[in-house]
CSV table of C-alpha atoms and ligand atoms in Angstrom, one decimal:
chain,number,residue,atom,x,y,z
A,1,UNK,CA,-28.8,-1.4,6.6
A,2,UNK,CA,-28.1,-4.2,4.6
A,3,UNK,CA,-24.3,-4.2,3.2
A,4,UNK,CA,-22.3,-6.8,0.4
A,5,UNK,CA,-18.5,-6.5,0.4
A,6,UNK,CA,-17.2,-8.2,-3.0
A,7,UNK,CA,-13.9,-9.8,-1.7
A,8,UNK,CA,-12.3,-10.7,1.3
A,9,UNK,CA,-8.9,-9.2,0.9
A,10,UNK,CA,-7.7,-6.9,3.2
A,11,UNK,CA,-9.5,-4.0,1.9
A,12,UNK,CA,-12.8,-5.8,2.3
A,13,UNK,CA,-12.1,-7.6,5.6
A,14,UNK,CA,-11.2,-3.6,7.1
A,15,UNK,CA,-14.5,-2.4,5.8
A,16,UNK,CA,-16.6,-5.6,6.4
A,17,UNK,CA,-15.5,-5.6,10.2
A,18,UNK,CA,-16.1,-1.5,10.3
A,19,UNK,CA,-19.5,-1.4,8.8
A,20,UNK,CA,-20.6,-4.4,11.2
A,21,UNK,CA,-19.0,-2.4,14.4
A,22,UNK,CA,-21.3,0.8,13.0
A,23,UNK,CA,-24.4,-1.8,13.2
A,24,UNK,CA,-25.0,-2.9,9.6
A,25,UNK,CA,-25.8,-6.4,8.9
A,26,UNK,CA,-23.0,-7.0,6.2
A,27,UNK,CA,-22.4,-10.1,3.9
A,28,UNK,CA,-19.4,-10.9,2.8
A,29,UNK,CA,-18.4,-12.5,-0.6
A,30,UNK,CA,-15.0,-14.5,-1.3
A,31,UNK,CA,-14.5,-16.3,-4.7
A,32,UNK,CA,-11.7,-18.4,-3.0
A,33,UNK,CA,-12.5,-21.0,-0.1
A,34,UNK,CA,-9.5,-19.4,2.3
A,35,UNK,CA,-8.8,-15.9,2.8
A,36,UNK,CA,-5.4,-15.0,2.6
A,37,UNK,CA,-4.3,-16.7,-0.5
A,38,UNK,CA,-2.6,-16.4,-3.2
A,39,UNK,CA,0.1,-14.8,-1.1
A,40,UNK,CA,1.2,-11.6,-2.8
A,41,UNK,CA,2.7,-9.2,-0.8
A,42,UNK,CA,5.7,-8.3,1.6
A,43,UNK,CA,3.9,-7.2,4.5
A,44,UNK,CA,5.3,-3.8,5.7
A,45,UNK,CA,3.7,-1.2,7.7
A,46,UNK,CA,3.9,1.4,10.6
A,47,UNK,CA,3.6,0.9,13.9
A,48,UNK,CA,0.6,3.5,13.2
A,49,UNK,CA,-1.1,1.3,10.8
A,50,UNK,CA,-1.0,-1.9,12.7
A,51,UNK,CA,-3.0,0.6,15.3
A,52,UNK,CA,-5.3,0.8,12.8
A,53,UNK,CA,-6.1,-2.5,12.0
A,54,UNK,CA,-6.0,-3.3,15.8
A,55,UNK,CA,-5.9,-6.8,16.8
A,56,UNK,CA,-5.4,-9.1,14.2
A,57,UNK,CA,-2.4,-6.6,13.4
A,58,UNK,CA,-0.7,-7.0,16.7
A,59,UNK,CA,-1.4,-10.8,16.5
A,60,UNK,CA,0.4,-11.3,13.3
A,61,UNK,CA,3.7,-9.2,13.9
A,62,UNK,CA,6.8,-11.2,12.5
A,63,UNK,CA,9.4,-8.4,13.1
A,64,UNK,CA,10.0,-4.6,13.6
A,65,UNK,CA,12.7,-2.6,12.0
A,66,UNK,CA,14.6,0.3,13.4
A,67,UNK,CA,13.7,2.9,9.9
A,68,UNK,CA,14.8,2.3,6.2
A,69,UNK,CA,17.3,2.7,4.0
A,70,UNK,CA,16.8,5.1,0.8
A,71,UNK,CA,18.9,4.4,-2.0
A,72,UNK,CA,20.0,5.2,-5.7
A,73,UNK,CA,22.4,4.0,-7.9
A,74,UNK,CA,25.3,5.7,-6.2
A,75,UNK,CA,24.0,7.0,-2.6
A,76,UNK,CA,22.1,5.8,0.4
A,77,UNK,CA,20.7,7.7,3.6
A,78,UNK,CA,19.9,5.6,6.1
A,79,UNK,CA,16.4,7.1,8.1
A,80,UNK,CA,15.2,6.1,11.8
A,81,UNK,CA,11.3,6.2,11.4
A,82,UNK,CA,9.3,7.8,14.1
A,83,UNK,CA,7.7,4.0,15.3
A,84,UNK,CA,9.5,1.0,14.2
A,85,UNK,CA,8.0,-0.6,10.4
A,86,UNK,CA,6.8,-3.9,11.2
A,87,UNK,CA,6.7,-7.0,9.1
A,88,UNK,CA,3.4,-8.9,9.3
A,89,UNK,CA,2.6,-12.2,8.2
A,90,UNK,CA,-0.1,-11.5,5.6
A,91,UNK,CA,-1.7,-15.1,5.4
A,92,UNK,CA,-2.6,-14.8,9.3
A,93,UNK,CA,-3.4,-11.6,9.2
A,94,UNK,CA,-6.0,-12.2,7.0
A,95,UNK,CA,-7.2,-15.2,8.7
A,96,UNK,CA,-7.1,-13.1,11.8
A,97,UNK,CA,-9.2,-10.4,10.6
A,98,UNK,CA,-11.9,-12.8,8.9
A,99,UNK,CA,-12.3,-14.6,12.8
A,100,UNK,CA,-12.8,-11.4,14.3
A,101,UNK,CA,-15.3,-10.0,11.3
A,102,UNK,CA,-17.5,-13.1,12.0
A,103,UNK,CA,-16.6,-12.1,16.0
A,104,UNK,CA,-18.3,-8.9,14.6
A,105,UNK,CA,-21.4,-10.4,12.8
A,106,UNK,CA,-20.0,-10.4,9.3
A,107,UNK,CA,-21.6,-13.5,7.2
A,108,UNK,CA,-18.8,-14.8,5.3
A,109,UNK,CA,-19.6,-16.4,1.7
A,110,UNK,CA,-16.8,-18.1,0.5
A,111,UNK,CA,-16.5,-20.4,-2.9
A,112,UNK,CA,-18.6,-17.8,-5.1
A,113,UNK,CA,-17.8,-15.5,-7.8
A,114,UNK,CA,-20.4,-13.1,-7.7
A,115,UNK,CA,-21.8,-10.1,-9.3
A,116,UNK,CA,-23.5,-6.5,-8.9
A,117,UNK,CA,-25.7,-4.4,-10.2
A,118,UNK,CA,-25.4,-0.1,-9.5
A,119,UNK,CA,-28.2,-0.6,-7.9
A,120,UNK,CA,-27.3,-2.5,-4.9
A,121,UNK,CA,-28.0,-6.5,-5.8
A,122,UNK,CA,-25.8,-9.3,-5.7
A,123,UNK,CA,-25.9,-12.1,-8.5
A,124,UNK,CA,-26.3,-14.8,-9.0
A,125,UNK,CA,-28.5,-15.0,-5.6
A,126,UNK,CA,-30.2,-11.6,-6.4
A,127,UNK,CA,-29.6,-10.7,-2.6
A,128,UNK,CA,-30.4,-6.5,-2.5
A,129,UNK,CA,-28.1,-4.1,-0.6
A,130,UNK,CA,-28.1,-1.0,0.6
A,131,UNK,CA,-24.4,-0.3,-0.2
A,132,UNK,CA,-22.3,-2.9,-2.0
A,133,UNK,CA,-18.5,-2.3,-1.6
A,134,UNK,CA,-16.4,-3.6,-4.3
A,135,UNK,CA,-13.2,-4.7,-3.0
A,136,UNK,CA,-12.1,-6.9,-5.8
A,137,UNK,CA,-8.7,-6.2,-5.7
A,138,UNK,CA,-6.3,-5.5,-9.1
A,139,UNK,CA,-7.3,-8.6,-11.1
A,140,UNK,CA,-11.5,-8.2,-10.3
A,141,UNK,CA,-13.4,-7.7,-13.5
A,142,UNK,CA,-16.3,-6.4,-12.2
A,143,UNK,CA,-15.6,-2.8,-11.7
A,144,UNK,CA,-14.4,-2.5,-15.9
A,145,UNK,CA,-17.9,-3.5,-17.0
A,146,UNK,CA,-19.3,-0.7,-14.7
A,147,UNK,CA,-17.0,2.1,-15.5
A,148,UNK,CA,-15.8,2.9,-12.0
A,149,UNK,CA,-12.4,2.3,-9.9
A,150,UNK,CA,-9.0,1.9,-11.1
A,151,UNK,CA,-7.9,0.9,-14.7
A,152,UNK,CA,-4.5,2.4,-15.2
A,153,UNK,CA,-1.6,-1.0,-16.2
A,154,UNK,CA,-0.3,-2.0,-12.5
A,155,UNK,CA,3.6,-2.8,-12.2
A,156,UNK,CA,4.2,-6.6,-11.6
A,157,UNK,CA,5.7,-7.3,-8.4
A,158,UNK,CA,8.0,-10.3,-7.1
A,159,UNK,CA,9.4,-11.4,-3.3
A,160,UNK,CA,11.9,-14.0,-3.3
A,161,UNK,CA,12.7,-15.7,0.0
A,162,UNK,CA,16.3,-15.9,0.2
A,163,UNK,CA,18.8,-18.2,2.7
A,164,UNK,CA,21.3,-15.6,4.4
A,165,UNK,CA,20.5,-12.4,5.8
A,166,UNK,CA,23.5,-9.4,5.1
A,167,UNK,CA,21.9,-6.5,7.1
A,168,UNK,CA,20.4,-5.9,10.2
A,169,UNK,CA,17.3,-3.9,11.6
A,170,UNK,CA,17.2,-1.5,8.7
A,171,UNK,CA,14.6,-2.5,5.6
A,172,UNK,CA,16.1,-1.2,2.1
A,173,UNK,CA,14.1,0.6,-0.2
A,174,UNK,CA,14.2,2.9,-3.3
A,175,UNK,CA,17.1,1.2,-5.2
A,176,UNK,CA,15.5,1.7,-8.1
A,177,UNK,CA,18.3,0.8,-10.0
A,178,UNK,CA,17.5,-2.3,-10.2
A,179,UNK,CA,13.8,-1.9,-10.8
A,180,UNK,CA,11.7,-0.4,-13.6
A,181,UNK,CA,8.9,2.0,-12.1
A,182,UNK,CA,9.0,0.7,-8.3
A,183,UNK,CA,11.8,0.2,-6.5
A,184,UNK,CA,13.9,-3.4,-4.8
A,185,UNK,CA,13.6,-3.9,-1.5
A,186,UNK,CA,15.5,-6.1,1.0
A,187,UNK,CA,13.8,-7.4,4.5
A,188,UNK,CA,16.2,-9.1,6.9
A,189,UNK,CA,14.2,-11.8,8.7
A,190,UNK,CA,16.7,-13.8,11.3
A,191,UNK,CA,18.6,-16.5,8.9
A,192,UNK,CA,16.2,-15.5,5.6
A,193,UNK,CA,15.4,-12.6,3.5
A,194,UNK,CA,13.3,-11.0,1.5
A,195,UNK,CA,14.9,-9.7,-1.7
A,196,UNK,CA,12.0,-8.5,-4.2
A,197,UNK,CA,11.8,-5.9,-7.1
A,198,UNK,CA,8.7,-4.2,-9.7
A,199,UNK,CA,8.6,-3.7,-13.1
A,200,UNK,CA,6.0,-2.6,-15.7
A,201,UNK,CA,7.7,-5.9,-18.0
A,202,UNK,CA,7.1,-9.4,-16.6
A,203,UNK,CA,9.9,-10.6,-18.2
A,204,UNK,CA,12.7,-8.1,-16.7
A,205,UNK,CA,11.8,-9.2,-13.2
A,206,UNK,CA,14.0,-12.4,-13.2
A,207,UNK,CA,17.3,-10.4,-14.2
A,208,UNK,CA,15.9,-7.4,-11.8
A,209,UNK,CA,15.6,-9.7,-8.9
A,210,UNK,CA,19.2,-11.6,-9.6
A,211,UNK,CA,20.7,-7.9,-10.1
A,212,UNK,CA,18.9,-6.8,-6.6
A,213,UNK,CA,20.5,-10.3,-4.8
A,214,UNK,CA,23.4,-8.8,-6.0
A,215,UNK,CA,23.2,-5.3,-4.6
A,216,UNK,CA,22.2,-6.7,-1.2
A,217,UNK,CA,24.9,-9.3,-1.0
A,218,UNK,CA,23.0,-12.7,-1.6
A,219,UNK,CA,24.8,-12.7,-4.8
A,220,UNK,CA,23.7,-16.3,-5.3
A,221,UNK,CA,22.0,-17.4,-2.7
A,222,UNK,CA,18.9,-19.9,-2.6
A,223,UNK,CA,15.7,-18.8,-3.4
A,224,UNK,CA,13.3,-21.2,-1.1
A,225,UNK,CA,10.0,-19.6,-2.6
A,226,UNK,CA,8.7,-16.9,-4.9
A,227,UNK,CA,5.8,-15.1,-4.3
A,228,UNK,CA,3.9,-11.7,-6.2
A,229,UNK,CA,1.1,-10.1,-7.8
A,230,UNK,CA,0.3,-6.4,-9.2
A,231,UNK,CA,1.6,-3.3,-7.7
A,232,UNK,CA,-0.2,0.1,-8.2
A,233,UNK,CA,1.1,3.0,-8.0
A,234,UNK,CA,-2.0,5.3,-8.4
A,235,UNK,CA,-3.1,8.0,-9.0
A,236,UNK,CA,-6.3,6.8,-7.1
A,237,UNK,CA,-9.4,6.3,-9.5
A,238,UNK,CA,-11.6,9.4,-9.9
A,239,UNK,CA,-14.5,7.6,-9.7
A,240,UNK,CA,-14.9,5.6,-6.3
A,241,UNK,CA,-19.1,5.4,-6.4
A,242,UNK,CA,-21.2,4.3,-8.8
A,243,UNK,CA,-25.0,4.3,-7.6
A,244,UNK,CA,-25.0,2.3,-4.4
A,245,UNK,CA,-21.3,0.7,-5.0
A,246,UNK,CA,-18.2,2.0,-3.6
A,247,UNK,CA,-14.9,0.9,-4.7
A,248,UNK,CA,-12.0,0.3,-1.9
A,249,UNK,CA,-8.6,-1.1,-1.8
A,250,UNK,CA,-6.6,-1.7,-4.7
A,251,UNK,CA,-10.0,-2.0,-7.5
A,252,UNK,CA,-9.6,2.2,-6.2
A,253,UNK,CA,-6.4,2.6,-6.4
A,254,UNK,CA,-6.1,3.5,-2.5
A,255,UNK,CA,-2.2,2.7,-2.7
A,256,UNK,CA,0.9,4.6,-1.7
A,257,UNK,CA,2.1,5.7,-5.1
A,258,UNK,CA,5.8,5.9,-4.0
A,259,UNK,CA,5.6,2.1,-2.8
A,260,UNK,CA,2.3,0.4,-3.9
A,261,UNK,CA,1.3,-0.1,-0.5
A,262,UNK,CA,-2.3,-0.8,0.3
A,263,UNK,CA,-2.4,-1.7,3.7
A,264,UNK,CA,-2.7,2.0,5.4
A,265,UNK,CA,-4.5,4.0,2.8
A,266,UNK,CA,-7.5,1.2,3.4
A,267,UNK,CA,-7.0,1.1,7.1
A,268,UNK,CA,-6.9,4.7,7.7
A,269,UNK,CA,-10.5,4.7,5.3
A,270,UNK,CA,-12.2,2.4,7.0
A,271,UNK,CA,-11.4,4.0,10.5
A,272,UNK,CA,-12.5,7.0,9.7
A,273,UNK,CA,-15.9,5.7,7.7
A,274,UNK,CA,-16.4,4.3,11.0
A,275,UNK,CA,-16.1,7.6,13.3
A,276,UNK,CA,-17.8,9.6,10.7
A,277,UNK,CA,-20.8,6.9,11.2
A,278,UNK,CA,-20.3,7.2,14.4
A,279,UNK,CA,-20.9,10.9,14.2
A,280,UNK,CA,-23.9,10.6,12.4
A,281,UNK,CA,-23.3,10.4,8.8
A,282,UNK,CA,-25.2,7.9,6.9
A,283,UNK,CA,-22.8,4.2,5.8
A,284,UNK,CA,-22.7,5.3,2.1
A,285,UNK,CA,-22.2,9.2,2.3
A,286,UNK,CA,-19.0,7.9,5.0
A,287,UNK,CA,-17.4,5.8,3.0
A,288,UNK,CA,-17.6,8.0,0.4
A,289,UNK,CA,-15.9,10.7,2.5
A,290,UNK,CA,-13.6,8.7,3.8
A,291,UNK,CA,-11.9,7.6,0.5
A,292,UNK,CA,-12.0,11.0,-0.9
A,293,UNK,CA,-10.2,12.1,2.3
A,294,UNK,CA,-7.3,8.9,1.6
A,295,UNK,CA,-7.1,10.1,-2.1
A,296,UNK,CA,-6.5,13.0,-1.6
A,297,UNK,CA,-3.7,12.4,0.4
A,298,UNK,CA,-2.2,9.8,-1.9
A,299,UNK,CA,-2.8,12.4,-4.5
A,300,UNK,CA,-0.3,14.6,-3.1
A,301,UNK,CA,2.8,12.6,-2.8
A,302,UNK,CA,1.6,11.0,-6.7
A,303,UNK,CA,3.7,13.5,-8.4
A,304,UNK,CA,6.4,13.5,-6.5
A,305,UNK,CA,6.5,9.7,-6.6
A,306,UNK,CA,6.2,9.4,-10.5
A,307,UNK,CA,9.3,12.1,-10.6
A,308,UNK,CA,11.7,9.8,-7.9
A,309,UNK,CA,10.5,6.6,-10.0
A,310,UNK,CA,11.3,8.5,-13.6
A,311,UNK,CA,14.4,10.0,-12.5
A,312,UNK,CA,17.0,8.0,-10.3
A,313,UNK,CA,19.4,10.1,-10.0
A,314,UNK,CA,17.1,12.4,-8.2
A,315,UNK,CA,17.3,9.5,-5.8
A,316,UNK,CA,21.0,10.0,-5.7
A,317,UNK,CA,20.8,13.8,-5.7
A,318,UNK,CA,18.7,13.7,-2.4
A,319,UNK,CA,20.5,11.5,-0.4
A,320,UNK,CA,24.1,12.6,-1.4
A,321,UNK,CA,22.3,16.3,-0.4
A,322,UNK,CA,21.1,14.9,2.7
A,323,UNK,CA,24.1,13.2,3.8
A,324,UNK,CA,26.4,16.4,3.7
A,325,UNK,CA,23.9,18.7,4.6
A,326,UNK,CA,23.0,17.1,8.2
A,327,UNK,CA,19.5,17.0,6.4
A,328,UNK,CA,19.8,12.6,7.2
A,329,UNK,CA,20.2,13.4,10.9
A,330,UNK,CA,17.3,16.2,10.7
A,331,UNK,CA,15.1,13.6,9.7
A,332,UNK,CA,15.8,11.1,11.5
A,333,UNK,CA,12.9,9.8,13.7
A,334,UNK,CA,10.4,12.2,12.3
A,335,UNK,CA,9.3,10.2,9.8
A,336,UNK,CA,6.3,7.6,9.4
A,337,UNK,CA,6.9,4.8,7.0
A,338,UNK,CA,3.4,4.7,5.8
A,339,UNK,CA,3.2,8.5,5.7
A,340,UNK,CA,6.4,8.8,3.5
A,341,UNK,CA,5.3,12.6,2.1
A,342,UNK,CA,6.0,13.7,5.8
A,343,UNK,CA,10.2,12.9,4.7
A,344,UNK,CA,9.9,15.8,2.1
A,345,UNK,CA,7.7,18.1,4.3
A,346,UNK,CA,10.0,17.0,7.3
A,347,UNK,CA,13.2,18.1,5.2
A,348,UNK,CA,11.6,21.1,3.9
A,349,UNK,CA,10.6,22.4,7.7
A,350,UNK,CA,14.2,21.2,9.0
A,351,UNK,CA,15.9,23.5,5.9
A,352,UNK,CA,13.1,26.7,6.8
A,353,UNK,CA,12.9,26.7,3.2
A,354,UNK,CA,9.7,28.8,2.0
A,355,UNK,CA,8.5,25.6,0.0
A,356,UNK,CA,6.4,24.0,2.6
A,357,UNK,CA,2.9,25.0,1.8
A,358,UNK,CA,3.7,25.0,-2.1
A,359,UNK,CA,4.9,21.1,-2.0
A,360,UNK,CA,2.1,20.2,0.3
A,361,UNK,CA,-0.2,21.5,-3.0
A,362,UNK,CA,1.9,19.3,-6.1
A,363,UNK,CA,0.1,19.7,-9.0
A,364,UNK,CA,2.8,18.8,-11.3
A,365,UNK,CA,5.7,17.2,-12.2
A,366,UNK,CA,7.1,20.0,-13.8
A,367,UNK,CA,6.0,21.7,-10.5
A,368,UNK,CA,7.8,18.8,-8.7
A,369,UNK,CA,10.7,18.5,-10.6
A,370,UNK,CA,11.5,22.7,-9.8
A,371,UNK,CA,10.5,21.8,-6.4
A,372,UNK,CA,13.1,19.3,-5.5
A,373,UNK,CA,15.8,21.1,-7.0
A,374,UNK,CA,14.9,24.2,-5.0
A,375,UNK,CA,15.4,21.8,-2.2
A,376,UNK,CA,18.6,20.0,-3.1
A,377,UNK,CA,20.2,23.4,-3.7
A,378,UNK,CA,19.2,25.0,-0.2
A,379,UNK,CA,20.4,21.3,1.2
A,380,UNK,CA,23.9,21.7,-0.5
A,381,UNK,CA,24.2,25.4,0.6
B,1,FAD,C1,4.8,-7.8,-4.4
B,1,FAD,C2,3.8,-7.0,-3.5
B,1,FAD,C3,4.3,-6.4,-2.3
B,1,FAD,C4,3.5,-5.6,-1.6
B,1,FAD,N1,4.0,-5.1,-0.4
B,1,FAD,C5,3.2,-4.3,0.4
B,1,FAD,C6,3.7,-3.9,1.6
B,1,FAD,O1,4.8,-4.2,2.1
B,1,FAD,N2,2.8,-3.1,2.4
B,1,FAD,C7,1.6,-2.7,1.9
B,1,FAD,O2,0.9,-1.9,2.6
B,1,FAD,N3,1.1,-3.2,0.8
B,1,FAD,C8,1.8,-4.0,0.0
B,1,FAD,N4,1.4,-4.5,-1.2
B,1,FAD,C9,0.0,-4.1,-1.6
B,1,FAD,C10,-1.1,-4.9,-0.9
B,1,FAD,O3,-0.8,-6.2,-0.8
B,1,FAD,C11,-2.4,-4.7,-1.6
B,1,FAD,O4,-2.7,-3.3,-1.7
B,1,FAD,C12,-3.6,-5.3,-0.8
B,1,FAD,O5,-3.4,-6.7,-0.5
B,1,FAD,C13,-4.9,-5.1,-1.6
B,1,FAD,O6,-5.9,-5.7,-0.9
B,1,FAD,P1,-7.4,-5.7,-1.6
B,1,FAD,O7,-8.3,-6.3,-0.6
B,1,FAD,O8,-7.7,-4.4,-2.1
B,1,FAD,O9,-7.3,-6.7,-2.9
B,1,FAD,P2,-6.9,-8.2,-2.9
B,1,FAD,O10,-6.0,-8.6,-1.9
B,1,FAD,O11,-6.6,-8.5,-4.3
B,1,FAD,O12,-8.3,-8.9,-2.6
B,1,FAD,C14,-9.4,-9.0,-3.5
B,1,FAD,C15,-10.3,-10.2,-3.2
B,1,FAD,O13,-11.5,-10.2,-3.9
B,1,FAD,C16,-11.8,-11.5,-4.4
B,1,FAD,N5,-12.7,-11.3,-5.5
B,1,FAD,C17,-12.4,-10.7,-6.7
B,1,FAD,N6,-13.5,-10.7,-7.5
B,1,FAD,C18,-14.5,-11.3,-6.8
B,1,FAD,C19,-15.8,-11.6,-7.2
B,1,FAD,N7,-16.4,-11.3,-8.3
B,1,FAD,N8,-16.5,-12.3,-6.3
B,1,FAD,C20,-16.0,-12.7,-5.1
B,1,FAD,N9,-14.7,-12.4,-4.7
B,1,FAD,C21,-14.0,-11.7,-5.6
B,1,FAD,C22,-10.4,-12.1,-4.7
B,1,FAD,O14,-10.5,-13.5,-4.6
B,1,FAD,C23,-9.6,-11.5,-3.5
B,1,FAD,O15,-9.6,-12.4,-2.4
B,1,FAD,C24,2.1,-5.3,-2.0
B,1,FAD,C25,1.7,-5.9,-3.2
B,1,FAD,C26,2.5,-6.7,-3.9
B,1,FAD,C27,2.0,-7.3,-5.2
């Protein structure tokens, strides 16, 4: 089986070195000359995701964090994950993964913009494929003209790298006061931080990001680099497959809608196109599978997401509810970072309220919305 893979961001350097471990002979296609660049993102995931990735993970740890802290304008819970959420450095581990895809077989073509056809060839060489997968990330054109993947607006996202650290081995997240449609988030590195924050308006993410320096005391401090790109927040596309394409990674919409997080929902894809392969099924039909099996898992915590993001005092709500109920402390530790729907099925199972299987199947916000109040009630009685 011959295989493209249109760009060697992470999505397409997890499926390039996957197909290539399942036997495929599989090209892969970079506009840029390095892999790893422009550097966009803050680099935050599970221990259970860097298992995923595997080596090139492990190799490119810069820190681990005891849990995180939730926040909204007036209240914060602090939550212990169930494995520490680790900080990798995104450049190597890119670089990492594209020495051990060519480890694996994978012919890397950098310097070319190239394009496809639905039925499996590669221009401007007019090299044929048996599958092509399009991992062209947000800003890829390719997948427009076709009519597949994602096209909702992303949210624009910022990390400044900030002298002076105020907290310790906790990351902040969800302060979404002083964000529009994501959330700020603080990373304490040793002596420097990272301070960033989203917005659907380019122009509100300077006063965002000074208001979120603010909130986690580096009122002032000095910014030594800025760094960002587009965050989605989903739902994931509902077409993935076009012919002999297959759209992955953010060009899908495989993201975390409460975070924008990219990293596990292609991780966990890839692994299991790989063991369904492994079982037998042929490369296309897998992948397919596999990223109908990750969207449908992002699709379940969308709702909830777009109500937290719509409605901060929600934010509030919970954790004040959480705090007084013990709900916190119930929690605690039973929570995955990357899995962040297990914190309402966790609280739900931890209250024995009768709203486990119903929340599991969200359909709405309204649905949502009735749901989380239900739950704030039973956690303040
Ligand atoms: C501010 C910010 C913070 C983030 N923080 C986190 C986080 O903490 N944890 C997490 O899990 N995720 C995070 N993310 C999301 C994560 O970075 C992305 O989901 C992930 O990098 C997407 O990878 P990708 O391979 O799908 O796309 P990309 O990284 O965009 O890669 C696409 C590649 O395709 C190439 N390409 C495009 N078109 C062509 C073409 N026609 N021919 C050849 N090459 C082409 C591009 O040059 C590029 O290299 C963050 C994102 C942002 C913006």
């Amino acid at each position: 089986m011959r295989v493209a893979v249109v760009g060697a961001g992470f999505s397409g350097l997890m499926f390039a070195v996957a197909l290539a471990r399942a036997g495929a002979n599989v090209d892969l296609y970079e506009e840029h000359e390095r892999v790893g660049f422009p550097e966009h993102c803050t680099g935050l995931v599970s221990l259970a995701t860097v298992r995923l990735i595997g080596r090139p993970a492990e190799r490119s740890r810069l820190a681990a964090y005891e849990g995180f802290i939730i926040s909204g304008p007036r209240h914060a819970v602090r939550l212990r994950t169930s494995e520490p959420v680790i900080k990798l450095d995104r450049v190597r581990l890119e670089q990492e993964m594209l020495d051990e895809a060519v480890r694996e077989g994978v012919r890397y073509r950098p310097g070319a913009k190239v394009r496809v056809t639905p039925e499996g060839t590669v221009l401007p060489e007019g090299r044929e494929y048996d599958l092509v997968v399009l991992a062209e990330g947000y800003t890829g054109r390719l997948r427009r003209s076709l009519g597949i993947g994602y096209t909702a607006q992303p949210l624009y996202g910022v990390n400044a790298e900030v002298e002076g650290s105020s907290q310790g081995d906790f990351v902040a997240l969800f302060d979404n006061s002083t964000s529009r449609g994501l959330f700020s988030w603080y990373v304490p590195m040793g002596s420097t931080s990272l301070v960033g924050t989203a917005s659907s308006e380019p122009r509100l993410l300077q006063p965002l990001l000074r208001e979120a320096m603010k909130r986690f005391g580096l009122e002032g401090a000095r910014v030594s680099r800025f760094y960002g790109g587009p965050v989605i927040t989903g739902p994931p596309a509902e077409r993935l497959r076009l012919g002999k394409l297959i759209a992955v990674g953010d060009a899908a919409g495989m993201n975390k809608p409460l975070t924008g997080g990219g990293l596990y929902p292609s991780a966990k894809a890839a692994v299991l196109a790989l063991s369904m392969i492994s079982d037998g099924v042929d490369l296309l039909s897998s992948a397919e599978r596999a990223l109908l099996a990750v969207s449908r898992e992002l699709r379940r915590s969308y709702h909830v997401s777009k109500l937290l993001h719509a409605r901060p005092d929600i934010v509030d709500m919970l954790a004040e509810a959480a705090e007084a109920s013990g709900l916190a402390r119930a929690v605690s530790g039973r929570v995955d970072y990357d899995v962040h729907y297990t914190l309402f099925t966790a609280s739900i199972r931890s209250l024995r309220a009768p709203l486990g299987a119903a929340m599991l199947t969200l359909r709405s916000l309204e649905g949502a919305a009735k749901l989380l109040g239900a739950l704030i009630r039973d956690a303040m009685a």
